[in-house]
Coordinates of C-alpha atoms in Angstrom, one line a residue:
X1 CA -87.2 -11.4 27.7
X2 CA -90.5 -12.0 29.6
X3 CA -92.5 -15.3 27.7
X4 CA -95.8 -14.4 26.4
X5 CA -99.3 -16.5 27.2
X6 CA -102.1 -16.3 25.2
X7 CA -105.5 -18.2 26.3
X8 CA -109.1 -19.0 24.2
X9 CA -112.2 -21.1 24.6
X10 CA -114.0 -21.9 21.6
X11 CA -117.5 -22.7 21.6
X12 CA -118.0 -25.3 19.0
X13 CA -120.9 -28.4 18.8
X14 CA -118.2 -30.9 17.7
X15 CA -114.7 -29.9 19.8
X16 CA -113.3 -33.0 19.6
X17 CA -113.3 -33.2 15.8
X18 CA -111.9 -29.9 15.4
X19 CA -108.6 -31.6 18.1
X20 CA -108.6 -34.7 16.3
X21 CA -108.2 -33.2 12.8
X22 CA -105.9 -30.2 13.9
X23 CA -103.4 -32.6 16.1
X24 CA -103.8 -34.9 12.6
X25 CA -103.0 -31.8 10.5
X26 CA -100.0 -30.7 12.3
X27 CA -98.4 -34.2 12.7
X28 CA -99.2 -35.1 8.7
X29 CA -98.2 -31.2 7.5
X30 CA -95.6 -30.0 9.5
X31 CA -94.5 -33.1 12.0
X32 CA -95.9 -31.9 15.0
X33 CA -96.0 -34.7 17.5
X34 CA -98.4 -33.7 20.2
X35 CA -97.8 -35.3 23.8
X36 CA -101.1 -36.3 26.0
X37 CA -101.4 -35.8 29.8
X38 CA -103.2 -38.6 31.9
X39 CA -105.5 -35.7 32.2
X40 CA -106.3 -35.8 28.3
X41 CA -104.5 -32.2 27.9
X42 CA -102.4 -32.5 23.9
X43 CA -99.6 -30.5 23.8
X44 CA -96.1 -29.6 22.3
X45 CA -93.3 -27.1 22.9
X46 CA -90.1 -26.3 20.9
X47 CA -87.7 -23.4 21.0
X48 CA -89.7 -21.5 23.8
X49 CA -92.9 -21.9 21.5
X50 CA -95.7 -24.2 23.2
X51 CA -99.4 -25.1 22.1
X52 CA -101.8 -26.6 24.7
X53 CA -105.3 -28.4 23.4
X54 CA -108.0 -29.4 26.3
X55 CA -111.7 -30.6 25.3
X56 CA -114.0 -28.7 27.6
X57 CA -117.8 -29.4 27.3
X58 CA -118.9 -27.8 24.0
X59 CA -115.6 -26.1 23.1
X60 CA -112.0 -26.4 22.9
X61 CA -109.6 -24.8 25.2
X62 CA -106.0 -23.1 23.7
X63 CA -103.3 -22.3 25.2
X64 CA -100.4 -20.7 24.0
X65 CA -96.7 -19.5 25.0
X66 CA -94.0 -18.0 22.9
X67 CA -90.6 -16.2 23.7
X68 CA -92.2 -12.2 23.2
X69 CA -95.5 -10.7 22.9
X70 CA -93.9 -10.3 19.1
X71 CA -93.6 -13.6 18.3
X72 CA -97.1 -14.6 20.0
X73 CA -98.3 -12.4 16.5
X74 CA -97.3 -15.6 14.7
X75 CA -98.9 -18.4 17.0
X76 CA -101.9 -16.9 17.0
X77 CA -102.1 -16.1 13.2
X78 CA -100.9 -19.6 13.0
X79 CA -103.5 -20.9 15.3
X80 CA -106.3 -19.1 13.7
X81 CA -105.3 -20.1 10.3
X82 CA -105.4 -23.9 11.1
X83 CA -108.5 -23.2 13.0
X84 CA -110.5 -21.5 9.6
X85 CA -108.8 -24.3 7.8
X86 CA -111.6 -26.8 9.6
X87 CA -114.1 -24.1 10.7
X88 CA -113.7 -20.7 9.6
X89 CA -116.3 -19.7 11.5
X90 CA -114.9 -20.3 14.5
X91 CA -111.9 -19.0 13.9
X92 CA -113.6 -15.7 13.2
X93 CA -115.3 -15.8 15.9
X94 CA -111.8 -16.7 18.5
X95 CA -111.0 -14.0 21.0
X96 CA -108.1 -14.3 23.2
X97 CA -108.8 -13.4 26.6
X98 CA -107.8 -10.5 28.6
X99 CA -106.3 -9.0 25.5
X100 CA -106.9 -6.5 22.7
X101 CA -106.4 -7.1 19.2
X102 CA -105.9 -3.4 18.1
X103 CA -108.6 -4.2 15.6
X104 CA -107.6 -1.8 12.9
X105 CA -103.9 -1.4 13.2
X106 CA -101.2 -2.9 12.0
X107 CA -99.8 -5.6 14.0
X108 CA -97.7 -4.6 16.4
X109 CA -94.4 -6.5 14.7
X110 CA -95.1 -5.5 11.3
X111 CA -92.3 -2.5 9.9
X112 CA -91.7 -0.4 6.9
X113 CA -88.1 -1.7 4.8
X114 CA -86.2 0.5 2.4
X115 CA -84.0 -0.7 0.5
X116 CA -80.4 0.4 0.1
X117 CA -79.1 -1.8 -2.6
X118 CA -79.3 -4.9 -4.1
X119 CA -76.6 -7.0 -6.1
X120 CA -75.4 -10.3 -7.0
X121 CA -73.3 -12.2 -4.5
X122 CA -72.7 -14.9 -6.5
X123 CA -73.9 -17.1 -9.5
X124 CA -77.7 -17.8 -8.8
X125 CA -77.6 -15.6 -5.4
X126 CA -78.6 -11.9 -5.2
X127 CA -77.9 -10.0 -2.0
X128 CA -80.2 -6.9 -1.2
X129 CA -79.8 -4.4 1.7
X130 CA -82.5 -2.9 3.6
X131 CA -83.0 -0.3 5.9
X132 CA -84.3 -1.8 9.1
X133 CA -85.9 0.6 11.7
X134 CA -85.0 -0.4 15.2
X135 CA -82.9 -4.0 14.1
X136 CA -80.9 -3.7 17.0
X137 CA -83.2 -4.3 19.2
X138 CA -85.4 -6.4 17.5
X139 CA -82.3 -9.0 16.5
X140 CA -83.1 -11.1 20.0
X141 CA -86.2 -12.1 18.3
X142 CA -84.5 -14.4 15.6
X143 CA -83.1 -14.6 12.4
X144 CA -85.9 -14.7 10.5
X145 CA -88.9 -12.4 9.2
X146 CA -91.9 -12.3 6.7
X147 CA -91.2 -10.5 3.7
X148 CA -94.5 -9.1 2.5
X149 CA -94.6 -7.7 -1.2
X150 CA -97.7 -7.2 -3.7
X151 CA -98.5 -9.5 -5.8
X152 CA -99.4 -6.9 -8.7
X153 CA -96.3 -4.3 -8.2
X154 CA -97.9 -1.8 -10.2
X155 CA -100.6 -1.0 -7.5
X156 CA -99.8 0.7 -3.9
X157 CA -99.5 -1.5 -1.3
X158 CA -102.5 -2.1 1.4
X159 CA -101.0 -4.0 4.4
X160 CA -102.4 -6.0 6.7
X161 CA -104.0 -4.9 9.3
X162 CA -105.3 -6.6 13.3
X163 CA -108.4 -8.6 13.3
X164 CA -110.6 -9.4 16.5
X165 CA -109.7 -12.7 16.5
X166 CA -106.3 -11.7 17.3
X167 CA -104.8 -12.9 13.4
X168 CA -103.8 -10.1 11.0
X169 CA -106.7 -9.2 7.7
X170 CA -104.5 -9.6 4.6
X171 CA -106.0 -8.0 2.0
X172 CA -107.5 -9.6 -0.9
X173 CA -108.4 -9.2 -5.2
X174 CA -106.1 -6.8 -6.7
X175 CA -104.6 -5.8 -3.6
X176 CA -103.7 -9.9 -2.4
X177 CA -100.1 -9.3 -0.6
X178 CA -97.4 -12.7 -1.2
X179 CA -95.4 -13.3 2.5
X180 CA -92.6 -15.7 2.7
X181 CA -90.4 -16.0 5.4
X182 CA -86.6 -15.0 5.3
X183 CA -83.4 -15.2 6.8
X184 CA -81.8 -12.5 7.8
X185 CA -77.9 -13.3 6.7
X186 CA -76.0 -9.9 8.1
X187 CA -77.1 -7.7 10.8
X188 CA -75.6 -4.2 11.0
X189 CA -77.5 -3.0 13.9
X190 CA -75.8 0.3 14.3
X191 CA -76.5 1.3 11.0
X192 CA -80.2 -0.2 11.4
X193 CA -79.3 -2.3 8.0
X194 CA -79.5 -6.2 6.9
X195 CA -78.4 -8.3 4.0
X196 CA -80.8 -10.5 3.1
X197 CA -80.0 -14.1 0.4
X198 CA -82.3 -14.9 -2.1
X199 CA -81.6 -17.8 -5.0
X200 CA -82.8 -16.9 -8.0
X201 CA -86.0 -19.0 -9.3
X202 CA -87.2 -17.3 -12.7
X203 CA -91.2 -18.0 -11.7
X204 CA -90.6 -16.5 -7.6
X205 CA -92.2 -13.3 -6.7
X206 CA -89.4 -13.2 -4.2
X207 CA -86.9 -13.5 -6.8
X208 CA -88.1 -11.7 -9.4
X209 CA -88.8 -8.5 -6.9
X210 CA -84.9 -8.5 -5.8
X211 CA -83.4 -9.1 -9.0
X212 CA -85.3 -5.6 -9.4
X213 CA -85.2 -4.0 -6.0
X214 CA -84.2 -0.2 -6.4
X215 CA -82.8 2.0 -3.8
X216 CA -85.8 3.7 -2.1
X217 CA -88.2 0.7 -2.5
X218 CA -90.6 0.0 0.2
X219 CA -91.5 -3.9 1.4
X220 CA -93.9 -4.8 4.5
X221 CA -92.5 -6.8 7.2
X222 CA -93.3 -8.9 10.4
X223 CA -90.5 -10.1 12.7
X224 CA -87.9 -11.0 13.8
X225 CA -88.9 -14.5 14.5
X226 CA -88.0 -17.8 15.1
X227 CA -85.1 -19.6 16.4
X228 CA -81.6 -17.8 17.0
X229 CA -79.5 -19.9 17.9
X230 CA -78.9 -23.8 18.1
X231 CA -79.0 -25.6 21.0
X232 CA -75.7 -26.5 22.8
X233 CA -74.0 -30.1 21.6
X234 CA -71.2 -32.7 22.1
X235 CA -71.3 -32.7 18.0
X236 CA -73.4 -30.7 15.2
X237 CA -74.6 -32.3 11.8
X238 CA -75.7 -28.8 9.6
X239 CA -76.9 -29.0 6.5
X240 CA -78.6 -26.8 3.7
X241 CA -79.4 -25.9 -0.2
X242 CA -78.8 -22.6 -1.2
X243 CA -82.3 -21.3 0.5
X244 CA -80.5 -21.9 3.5
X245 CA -77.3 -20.6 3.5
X246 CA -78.0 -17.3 5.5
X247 CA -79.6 -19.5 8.5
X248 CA -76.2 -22.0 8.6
X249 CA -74.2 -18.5 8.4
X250 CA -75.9 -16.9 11.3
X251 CA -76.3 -20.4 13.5
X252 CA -72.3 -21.2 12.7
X253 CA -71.9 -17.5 14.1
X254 CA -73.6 -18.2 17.0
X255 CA -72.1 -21.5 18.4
X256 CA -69.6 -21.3 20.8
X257 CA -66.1 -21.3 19.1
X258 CA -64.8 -25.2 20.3
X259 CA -68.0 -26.4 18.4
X260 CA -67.5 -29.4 16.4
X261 CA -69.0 -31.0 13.7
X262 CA -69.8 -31.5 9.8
X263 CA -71.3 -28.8 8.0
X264 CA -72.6 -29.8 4.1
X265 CA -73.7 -26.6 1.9
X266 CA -74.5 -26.1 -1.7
X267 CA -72.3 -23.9 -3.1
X268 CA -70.6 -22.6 -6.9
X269 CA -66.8 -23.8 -7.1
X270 CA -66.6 -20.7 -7.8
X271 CA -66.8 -19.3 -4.3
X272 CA -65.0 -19.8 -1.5
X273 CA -67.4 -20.7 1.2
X274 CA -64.9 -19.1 3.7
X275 CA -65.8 -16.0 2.2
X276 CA -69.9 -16.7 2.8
X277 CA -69.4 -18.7 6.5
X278 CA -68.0 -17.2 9.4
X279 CA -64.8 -18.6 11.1
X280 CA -65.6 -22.5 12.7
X281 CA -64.3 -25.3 13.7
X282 CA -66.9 -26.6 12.0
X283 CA -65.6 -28.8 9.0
X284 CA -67.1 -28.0 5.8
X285 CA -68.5 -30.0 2.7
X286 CA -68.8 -28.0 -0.5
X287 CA -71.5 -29.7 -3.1
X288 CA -72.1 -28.6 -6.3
X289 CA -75.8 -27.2 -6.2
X290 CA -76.8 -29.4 -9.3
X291 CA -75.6 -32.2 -7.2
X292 CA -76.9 -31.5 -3.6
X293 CA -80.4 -32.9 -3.5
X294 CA -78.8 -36.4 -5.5
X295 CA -76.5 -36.8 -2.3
X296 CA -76.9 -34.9 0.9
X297 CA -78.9 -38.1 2.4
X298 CA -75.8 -40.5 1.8
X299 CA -73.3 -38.1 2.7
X300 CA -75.2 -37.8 5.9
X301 CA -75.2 -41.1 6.8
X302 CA -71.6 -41.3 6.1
X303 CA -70.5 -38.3 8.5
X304 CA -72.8 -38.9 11.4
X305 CA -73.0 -41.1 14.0
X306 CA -75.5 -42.3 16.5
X307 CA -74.6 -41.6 19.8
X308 CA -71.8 -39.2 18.5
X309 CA -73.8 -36.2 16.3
X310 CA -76.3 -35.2 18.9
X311 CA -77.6 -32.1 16.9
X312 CA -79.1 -32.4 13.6
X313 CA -80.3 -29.0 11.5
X314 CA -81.5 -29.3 7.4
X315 CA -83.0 -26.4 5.6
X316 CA -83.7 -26.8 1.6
X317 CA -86.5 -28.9 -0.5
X318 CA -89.1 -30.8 0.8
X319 CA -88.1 -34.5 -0.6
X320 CA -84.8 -33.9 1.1
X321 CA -86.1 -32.6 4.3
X322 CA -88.5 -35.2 4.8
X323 CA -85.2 -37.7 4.5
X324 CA -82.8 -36.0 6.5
X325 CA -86.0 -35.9 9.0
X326 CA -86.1 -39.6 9.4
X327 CA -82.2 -40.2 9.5
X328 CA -81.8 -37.6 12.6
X329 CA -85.1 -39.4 14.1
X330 CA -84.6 -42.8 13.2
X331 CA -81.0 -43.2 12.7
X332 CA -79.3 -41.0 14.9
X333 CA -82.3 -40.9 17.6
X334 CA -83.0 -37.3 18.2
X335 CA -86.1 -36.3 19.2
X336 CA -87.6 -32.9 18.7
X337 CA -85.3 -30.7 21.2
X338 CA -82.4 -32.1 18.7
X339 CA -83.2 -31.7 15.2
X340 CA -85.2 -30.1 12.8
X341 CA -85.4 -30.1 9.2
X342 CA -87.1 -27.6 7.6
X343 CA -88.9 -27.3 4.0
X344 CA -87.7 -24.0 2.5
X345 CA -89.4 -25.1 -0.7
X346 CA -91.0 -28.1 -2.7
X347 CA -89.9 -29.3 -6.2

């Protein structure tokens, strides 16, 4: 897969104050640690992803590097976002060079899903099928995608469309879209189908929409994404709420099969989580989902061991990410090629 570079100059009167609060922003919001060269060059790189900041007189120089010319659709949305977040004029006015943003078009990762079915896997979890054109191969790309419904169902969709900046238009008003990002938990790529999780929250347009999802319903999406895989280790530490079951499914299916390690999950007594999880060597820890956010921390510290667990992984809520965080960093001493812990949602 050949890595995609992306490259901008932004004129600006003040470039340094854009840096300073955008390496502040990314290290408060999403703990993004950027490193600085002798030659005063900020930048970070994870999973194949990797951001480069230089101060040139009167603008600001990016740089940026992902896995596919599909996943460089989400840096530089993500770029320009953070950009307009300080100056949204000069994040309108960013234009990547050498390139064409197919001003107009959809972007060029952005599909068409139909779904097949949709049912309840379990208590609290409701599995729906979709009809994924060319999954198989797209699948290389990660294990995770945007899901991009309507906020008012009762209108046709508009979907988003390229802007010259390089960062998708998402309509607005009546027509506003809602995007969240999903895991895909089964992929049946000769069938061009997926499975996708989602917990039930009575107030979540993400919820609500597949506790209703019909056969022949259409949803927008962008992807695949993301990581796919874990990186290799002497010992894994995996952990996750229910929101992220279908990522410690499809990561425990794609460690090598000696892999050891500790595995904690929220789960009903009343499934077998040998039914949910593929085969592993992997020992699991079954919680109660009422009880998970009370003692994932402690039962972490209890199972892992500095030195020993050189992985860490944590998907669920935001308190509990922000803890696991520190005891893989702090604790066990991994830096960012060996953990992450990821906010799926925030109390």
């Amino acid at each position: 897969m050949q890595k995609a570079i992306a490259e901008t100059s932004i004129t600006l009167d003040a470039p340094s104050r854009l840096l300073d609060h955008y390496v502040e922003h990314m290290r408060a919001d999403h703990d993004l640690f950027f490193d600085i060269s002798d030659a005063g060059v900020y930048s970070f790189e994870q999973s194949g992803y990797r951001i480069e900041l230089e101060l040139k007189p009167s603008a600001l120089r990016v740089l940026l590097e992902a896995p596919s010319s599909r996943d460089m659709t989400f840096s530089k949305e993500g770029m320009v976002h953070h950009i307009a977040e300080f100056d949204p004029v000069a994040a309108q006015n960013v234009r990547w060079e050498n390139e064409q943003a197919g001003v107009g078009a959809t972007p060029a990762n952005f599909r068409l899903l139909t779904v097949r079915n949709s049912v309840e896997v379990f208590d609290g979890m409701q599995r729906v099928t979709l009809h994924y054109p060319d999954i198989d191969s797209l699948q290389g790309h990660g294990i995770h995608f945007r899901l991009i419904l309507p906020c008012n169902p009762s209108r046709p969709p508009v979907w988003p469309v390229m802007g010259p900046n390089g960062a998708p238009v998402w309509p607005e008003g009546e027509d506003k879209l809602h995007a969240r990002y999903i895991t895909l938990k089964n992929i049946r790529a000769d069938l061009q189908e997926v499975d996708i999780d989602i917990v039930h929250h009575d107030a979540g347009p993400v919820s609500q929409w597949a506790c209703g999802a019909a056969a022949g319903d259409v949803v927008g999406a962008m992807g695949p994404t993301g990581m796919h895989r874990l990186p290799d280790a002497r010992s894994y530490f995996i952990a996750a709420d229910g929101t992220g079951l279908p990522a410690v499914a499809q990561f425990m299916s794609r460690l090598p099969a000696d892999a050891v390690g500790d595995v904690v999950v929220a789960l009903p007594k009343t499934v077998d989580p040998l039914d949910y999880f593929p085969k592993s060597k992997l020992k699991l820890h079954v919680l109660p989902p009422h009880e998970f956010e009370a003692r994932v921390l402690d039962i972490a510290k209890d199972l892992t061991v500095p030195g020993k667990t050189d992985y860490g992984f944590f998907a669920g809520e935001f308190c509990n990410a922000q803890s696991l965080r520190g005891h893989f960093k702090k604790t066990l001493k991994l830096d960012k090629t060996s953990q992450i812990s990821t906010a799926y949602w925030r109390r």
